[in-house]
mmCIF file of C-alpha atoms in Angstrom:
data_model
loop_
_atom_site.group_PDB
_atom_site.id
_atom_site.type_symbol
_atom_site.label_atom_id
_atom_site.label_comp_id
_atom_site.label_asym_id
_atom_site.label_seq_id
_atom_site.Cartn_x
_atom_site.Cartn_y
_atom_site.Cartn_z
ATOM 1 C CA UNK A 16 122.127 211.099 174.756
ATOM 2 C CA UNK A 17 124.642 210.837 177.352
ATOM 3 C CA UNK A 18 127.349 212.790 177.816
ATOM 4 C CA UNK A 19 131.089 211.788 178.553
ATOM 5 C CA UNK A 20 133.306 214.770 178.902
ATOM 6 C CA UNK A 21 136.167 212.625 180.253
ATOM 7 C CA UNK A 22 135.851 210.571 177.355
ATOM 8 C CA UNK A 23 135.775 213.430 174.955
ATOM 9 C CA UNK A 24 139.206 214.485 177.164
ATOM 10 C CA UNK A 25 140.203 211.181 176.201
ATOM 11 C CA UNK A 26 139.849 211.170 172.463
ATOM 12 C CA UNK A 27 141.006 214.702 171.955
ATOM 13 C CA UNK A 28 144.280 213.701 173.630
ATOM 14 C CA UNK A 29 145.273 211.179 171.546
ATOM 15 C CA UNK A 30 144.650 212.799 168.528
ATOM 16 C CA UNK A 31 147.818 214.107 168.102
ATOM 17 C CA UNK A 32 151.151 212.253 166.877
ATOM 18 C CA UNK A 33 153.017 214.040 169.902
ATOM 19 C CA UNK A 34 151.039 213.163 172.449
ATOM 20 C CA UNK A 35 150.837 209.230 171.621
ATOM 21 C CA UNK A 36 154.157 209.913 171.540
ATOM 22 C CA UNK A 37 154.338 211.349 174.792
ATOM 23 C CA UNK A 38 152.690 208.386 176.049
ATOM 24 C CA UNK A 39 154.235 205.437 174.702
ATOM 25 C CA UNK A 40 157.969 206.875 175.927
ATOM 26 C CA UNK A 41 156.274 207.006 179.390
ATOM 27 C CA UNK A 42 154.718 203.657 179.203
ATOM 28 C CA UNK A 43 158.588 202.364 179.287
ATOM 29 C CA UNK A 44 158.785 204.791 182.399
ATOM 30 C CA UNK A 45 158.902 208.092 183.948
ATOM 31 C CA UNK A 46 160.471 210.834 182.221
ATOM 32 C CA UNK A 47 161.188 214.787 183.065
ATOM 33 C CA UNK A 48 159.543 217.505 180.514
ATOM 34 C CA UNK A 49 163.344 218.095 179.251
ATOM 35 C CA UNK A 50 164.066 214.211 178.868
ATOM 36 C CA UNK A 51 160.574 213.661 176.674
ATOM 37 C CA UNK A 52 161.420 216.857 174.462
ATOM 38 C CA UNK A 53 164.834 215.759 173.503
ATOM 39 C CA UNK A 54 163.747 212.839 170.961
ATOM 40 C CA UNK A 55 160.584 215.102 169.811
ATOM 41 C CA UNK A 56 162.728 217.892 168.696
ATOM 42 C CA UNK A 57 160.249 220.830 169.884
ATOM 43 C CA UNK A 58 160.450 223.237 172.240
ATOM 44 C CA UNK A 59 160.097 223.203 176.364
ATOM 45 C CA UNK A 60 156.877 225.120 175.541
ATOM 46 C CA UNK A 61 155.815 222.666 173.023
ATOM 47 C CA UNK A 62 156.452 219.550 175.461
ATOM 48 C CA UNK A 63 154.891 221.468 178.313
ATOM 49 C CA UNK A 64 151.526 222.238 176.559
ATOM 50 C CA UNK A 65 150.835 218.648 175.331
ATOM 51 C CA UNK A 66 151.664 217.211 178.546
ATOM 52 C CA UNK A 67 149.265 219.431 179.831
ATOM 53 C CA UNK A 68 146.314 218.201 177.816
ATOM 54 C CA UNK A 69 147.272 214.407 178.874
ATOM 55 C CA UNK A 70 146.927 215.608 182.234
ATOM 56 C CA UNK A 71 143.516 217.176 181.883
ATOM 57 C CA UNK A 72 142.526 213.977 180.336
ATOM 58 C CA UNK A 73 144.049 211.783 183.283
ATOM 59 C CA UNK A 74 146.565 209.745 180.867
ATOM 60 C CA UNK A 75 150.107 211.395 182.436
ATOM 61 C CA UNK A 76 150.746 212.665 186.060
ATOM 62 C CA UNK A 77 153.610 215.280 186.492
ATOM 63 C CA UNK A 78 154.951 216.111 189.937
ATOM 64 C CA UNK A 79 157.578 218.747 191.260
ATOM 65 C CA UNK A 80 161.271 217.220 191.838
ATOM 66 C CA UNK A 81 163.640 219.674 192.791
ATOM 67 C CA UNK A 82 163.670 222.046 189.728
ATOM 68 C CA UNK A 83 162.214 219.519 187.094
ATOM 69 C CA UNK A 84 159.024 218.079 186.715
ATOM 70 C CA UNK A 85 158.566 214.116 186.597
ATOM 71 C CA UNK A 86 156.008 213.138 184.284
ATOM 72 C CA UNK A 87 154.242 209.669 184.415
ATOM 73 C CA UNK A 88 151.357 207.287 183.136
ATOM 74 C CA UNK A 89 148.364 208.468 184.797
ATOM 75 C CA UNK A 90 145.700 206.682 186.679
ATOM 76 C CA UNK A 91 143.278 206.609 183.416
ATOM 77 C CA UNK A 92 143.725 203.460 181.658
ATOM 78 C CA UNK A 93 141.709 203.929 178.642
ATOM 79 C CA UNK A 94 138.909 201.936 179.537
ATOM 80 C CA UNK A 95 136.190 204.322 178.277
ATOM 81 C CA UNK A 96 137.683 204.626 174.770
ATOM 82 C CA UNK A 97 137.941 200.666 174.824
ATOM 83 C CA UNK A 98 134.789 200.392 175.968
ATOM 84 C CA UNK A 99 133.156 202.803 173.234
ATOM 85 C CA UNK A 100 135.127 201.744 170.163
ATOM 86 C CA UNK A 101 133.662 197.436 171.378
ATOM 87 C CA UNK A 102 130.368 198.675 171.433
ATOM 88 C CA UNK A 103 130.212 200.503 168.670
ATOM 89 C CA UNK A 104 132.014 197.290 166.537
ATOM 90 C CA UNK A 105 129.674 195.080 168.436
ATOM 91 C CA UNK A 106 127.144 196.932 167.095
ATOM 92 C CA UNK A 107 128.444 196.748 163.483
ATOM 93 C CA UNK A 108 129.348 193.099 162.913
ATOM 94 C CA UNK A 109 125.428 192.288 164.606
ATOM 95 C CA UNK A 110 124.584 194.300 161.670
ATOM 96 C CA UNK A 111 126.815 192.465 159.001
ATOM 97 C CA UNK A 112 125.554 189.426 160.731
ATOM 98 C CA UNK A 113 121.469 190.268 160.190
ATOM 99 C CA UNK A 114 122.004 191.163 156.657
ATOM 100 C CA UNK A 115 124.770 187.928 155.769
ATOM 101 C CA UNK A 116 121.492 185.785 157.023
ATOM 102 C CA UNK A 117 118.962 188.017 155.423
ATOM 103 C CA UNK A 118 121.137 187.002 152.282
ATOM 104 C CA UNK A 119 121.153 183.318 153.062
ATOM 105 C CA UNK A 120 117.403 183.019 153.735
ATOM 106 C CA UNK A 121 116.707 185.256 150.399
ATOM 107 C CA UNK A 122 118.851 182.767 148.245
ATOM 108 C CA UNK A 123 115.823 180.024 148.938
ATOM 109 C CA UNK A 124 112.704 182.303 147.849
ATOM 110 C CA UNK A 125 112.256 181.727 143.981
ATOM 111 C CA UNK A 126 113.487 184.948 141.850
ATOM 112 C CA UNK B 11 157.993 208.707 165.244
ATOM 113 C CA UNK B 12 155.454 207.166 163.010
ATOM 114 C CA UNK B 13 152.451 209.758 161.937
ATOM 115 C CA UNK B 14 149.394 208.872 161.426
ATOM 116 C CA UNK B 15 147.383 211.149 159.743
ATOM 117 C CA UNK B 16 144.397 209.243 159.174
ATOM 118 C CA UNK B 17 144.381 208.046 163.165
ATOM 119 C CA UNK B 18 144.543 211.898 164.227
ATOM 120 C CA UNK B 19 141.192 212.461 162.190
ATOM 121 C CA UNK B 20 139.856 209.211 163.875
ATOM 122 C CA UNK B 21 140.901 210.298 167.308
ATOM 123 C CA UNK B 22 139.397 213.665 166.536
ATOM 124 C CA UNK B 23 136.359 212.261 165.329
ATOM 125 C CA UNK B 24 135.128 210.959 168.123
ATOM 126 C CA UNK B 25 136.102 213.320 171.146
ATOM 127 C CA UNK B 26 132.773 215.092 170.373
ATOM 128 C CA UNK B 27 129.963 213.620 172.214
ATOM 129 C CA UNK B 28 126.771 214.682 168.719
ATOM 130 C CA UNK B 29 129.660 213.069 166.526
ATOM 131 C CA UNK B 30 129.888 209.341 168.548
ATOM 132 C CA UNK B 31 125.688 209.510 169.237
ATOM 133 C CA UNK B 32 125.703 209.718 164.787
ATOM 134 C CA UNK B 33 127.682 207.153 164.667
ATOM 135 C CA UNK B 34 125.490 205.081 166.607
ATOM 136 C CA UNK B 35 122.635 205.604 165.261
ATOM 137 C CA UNK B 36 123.665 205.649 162.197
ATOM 138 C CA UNK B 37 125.196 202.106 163.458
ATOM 139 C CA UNK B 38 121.375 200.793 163.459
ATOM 140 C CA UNK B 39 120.836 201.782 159.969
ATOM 141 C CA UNK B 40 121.501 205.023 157.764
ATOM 142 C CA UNK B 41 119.436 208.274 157.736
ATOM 143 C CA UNK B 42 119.580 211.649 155.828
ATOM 144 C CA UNK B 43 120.867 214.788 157.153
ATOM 145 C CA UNK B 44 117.177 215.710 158.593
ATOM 146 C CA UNK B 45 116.056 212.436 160.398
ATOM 147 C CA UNK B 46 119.990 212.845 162.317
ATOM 148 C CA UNK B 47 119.135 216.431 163.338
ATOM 149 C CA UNK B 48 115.704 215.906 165.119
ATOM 150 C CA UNK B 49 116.861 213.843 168.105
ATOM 151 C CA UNK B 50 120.045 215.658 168.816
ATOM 152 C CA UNK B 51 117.944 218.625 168.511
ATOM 153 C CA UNK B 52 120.465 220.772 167.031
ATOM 154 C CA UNK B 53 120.337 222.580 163.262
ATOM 155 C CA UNK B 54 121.436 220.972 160.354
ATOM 156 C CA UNK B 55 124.407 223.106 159.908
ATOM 157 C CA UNK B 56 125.621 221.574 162.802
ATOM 158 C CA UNK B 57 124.732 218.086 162.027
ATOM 159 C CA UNK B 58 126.524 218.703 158.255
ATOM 160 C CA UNK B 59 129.335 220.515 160.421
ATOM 161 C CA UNK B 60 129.877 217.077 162.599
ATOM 162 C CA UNK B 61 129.125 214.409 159.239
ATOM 163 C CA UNK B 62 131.586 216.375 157.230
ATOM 164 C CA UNK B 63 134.288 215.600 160.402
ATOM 165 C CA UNK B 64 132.992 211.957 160.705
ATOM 166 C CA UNK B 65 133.292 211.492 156.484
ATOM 167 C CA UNK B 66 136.896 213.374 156.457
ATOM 168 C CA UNK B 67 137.518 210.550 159.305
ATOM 169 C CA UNK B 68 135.857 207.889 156.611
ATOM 170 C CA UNK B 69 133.870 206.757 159.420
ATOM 171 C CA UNK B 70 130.360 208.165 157.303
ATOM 172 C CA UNK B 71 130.139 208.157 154.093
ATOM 173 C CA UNK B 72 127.369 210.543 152.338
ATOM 174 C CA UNK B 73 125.561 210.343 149.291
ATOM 175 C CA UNK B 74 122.580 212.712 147.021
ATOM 176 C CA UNK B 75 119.362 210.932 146.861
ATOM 177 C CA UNK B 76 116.938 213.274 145.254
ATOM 178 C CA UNK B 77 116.830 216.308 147.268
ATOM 179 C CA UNK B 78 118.238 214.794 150.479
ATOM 180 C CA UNK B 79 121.696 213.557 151.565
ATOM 181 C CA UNK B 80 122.006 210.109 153.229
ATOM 182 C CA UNK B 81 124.216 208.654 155.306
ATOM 183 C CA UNK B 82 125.606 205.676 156.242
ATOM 184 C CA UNK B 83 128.659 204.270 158.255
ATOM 185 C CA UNK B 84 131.852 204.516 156.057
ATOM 186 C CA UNK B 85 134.903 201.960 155.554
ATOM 187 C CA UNK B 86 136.753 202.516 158.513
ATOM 188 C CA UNK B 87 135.825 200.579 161.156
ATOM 189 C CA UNK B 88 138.190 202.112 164.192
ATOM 190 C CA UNK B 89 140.954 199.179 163.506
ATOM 191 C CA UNK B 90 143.432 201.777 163.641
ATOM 192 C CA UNK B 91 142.103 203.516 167.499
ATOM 193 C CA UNK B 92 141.797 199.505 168.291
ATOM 194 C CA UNK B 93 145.457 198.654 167.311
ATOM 195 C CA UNK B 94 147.030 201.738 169.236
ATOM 196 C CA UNK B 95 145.282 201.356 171.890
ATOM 197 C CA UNK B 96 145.458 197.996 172.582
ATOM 198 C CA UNK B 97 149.595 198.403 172.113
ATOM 199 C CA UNK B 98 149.431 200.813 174.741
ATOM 200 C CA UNK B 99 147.542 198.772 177.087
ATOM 201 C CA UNK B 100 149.515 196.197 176.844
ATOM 202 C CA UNK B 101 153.082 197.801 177.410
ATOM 203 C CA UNK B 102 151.181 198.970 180.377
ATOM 204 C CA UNK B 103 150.417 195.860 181.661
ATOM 205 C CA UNK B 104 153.814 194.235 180.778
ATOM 206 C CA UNK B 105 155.290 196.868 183.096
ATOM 207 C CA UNK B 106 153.056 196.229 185.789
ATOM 208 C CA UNK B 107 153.902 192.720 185.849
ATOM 209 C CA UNK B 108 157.392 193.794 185.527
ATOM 210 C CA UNK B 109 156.965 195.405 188.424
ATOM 211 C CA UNK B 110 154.972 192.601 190.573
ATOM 212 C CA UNK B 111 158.038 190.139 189.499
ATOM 213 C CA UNK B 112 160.723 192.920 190.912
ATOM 214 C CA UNK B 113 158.617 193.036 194.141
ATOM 215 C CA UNK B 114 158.211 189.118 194.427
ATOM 216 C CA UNK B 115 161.915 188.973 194.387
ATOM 217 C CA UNK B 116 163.132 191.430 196.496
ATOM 218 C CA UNK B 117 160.425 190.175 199.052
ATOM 219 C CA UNK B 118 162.780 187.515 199.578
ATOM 220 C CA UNK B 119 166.148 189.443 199.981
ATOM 221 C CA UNK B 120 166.910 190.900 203.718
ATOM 222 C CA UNK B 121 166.322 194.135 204.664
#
């Protein structure tokens, strides 16, 4: 089986309410670590760990600006979670498809 | 913000590499707890560990046959992962071609 530790990163990071959060503010733009934990009512701390995990995961860049830190969308687009979650549903409805026509050709062969 | 419980579990779900490789096979057709364990090659207290995650998620459901427990792909079929993060995608992309316009325009203003 192969193994995708980004895209582990990936799905680990968006499993939390926060940190979709996190992203869809930044997604309208750039944001400090004090200006995203303002409308998410938890702490610096708080703020400052899940941005962390987005970063380890490639979905938010932060950088230094005088005494704040800038965070912003990352380079990681989400292309290996799309990619999965198609495949796997691809996968399904072929499925759904064989039986729905295993059901159709049954319907003609006397009971 | 909105929570979503149920997408958390879904996220979770599938940021573990055994957990999406079930899924897929169990995508081809379902098997009990001992026909999953033998290719992953790990014991079936791990395998149960990882179906109980994937049936909290709804994404396997289990059931008693005789003395084994089979399994099979459950109700959920990711629509919730798909909706989010096709949202996201596109508010990305709207803000790159937000972007493209601003630099199309200001092409044409003098420096």
């Amino acid at each position: 089986m192969v193994q995708y530790p980004q895209i582990d990163r990936t799905f680990a990071a968006l499993a939390d309410p926060t940190r979709r959060g996190i992203l869809e503010r930044l997604g309208r733009g750039s944001a400090t670590i004090t200006e995203l934990a303002e409308p998410f009512g938890i702490t610096l701390t708080g703020i400052k760990k899940h941005v962390r995990v987005l970063e380890e995961a490639e979905l938010v860049t932060t950088e230094k600006v005088g005494r704040s830190r800038r965070c912003s969308v990352g380079p990681r687009r989400l292309e290996d979670v799309h990619a999965w979650t198609q495949t796997y549903q691809r996968m399904l409805d072929e499925r759904l498809d064989r039986f729905g026509e295993l059901l159709e050709r049954t319907k003609g062969v006397p009971q």
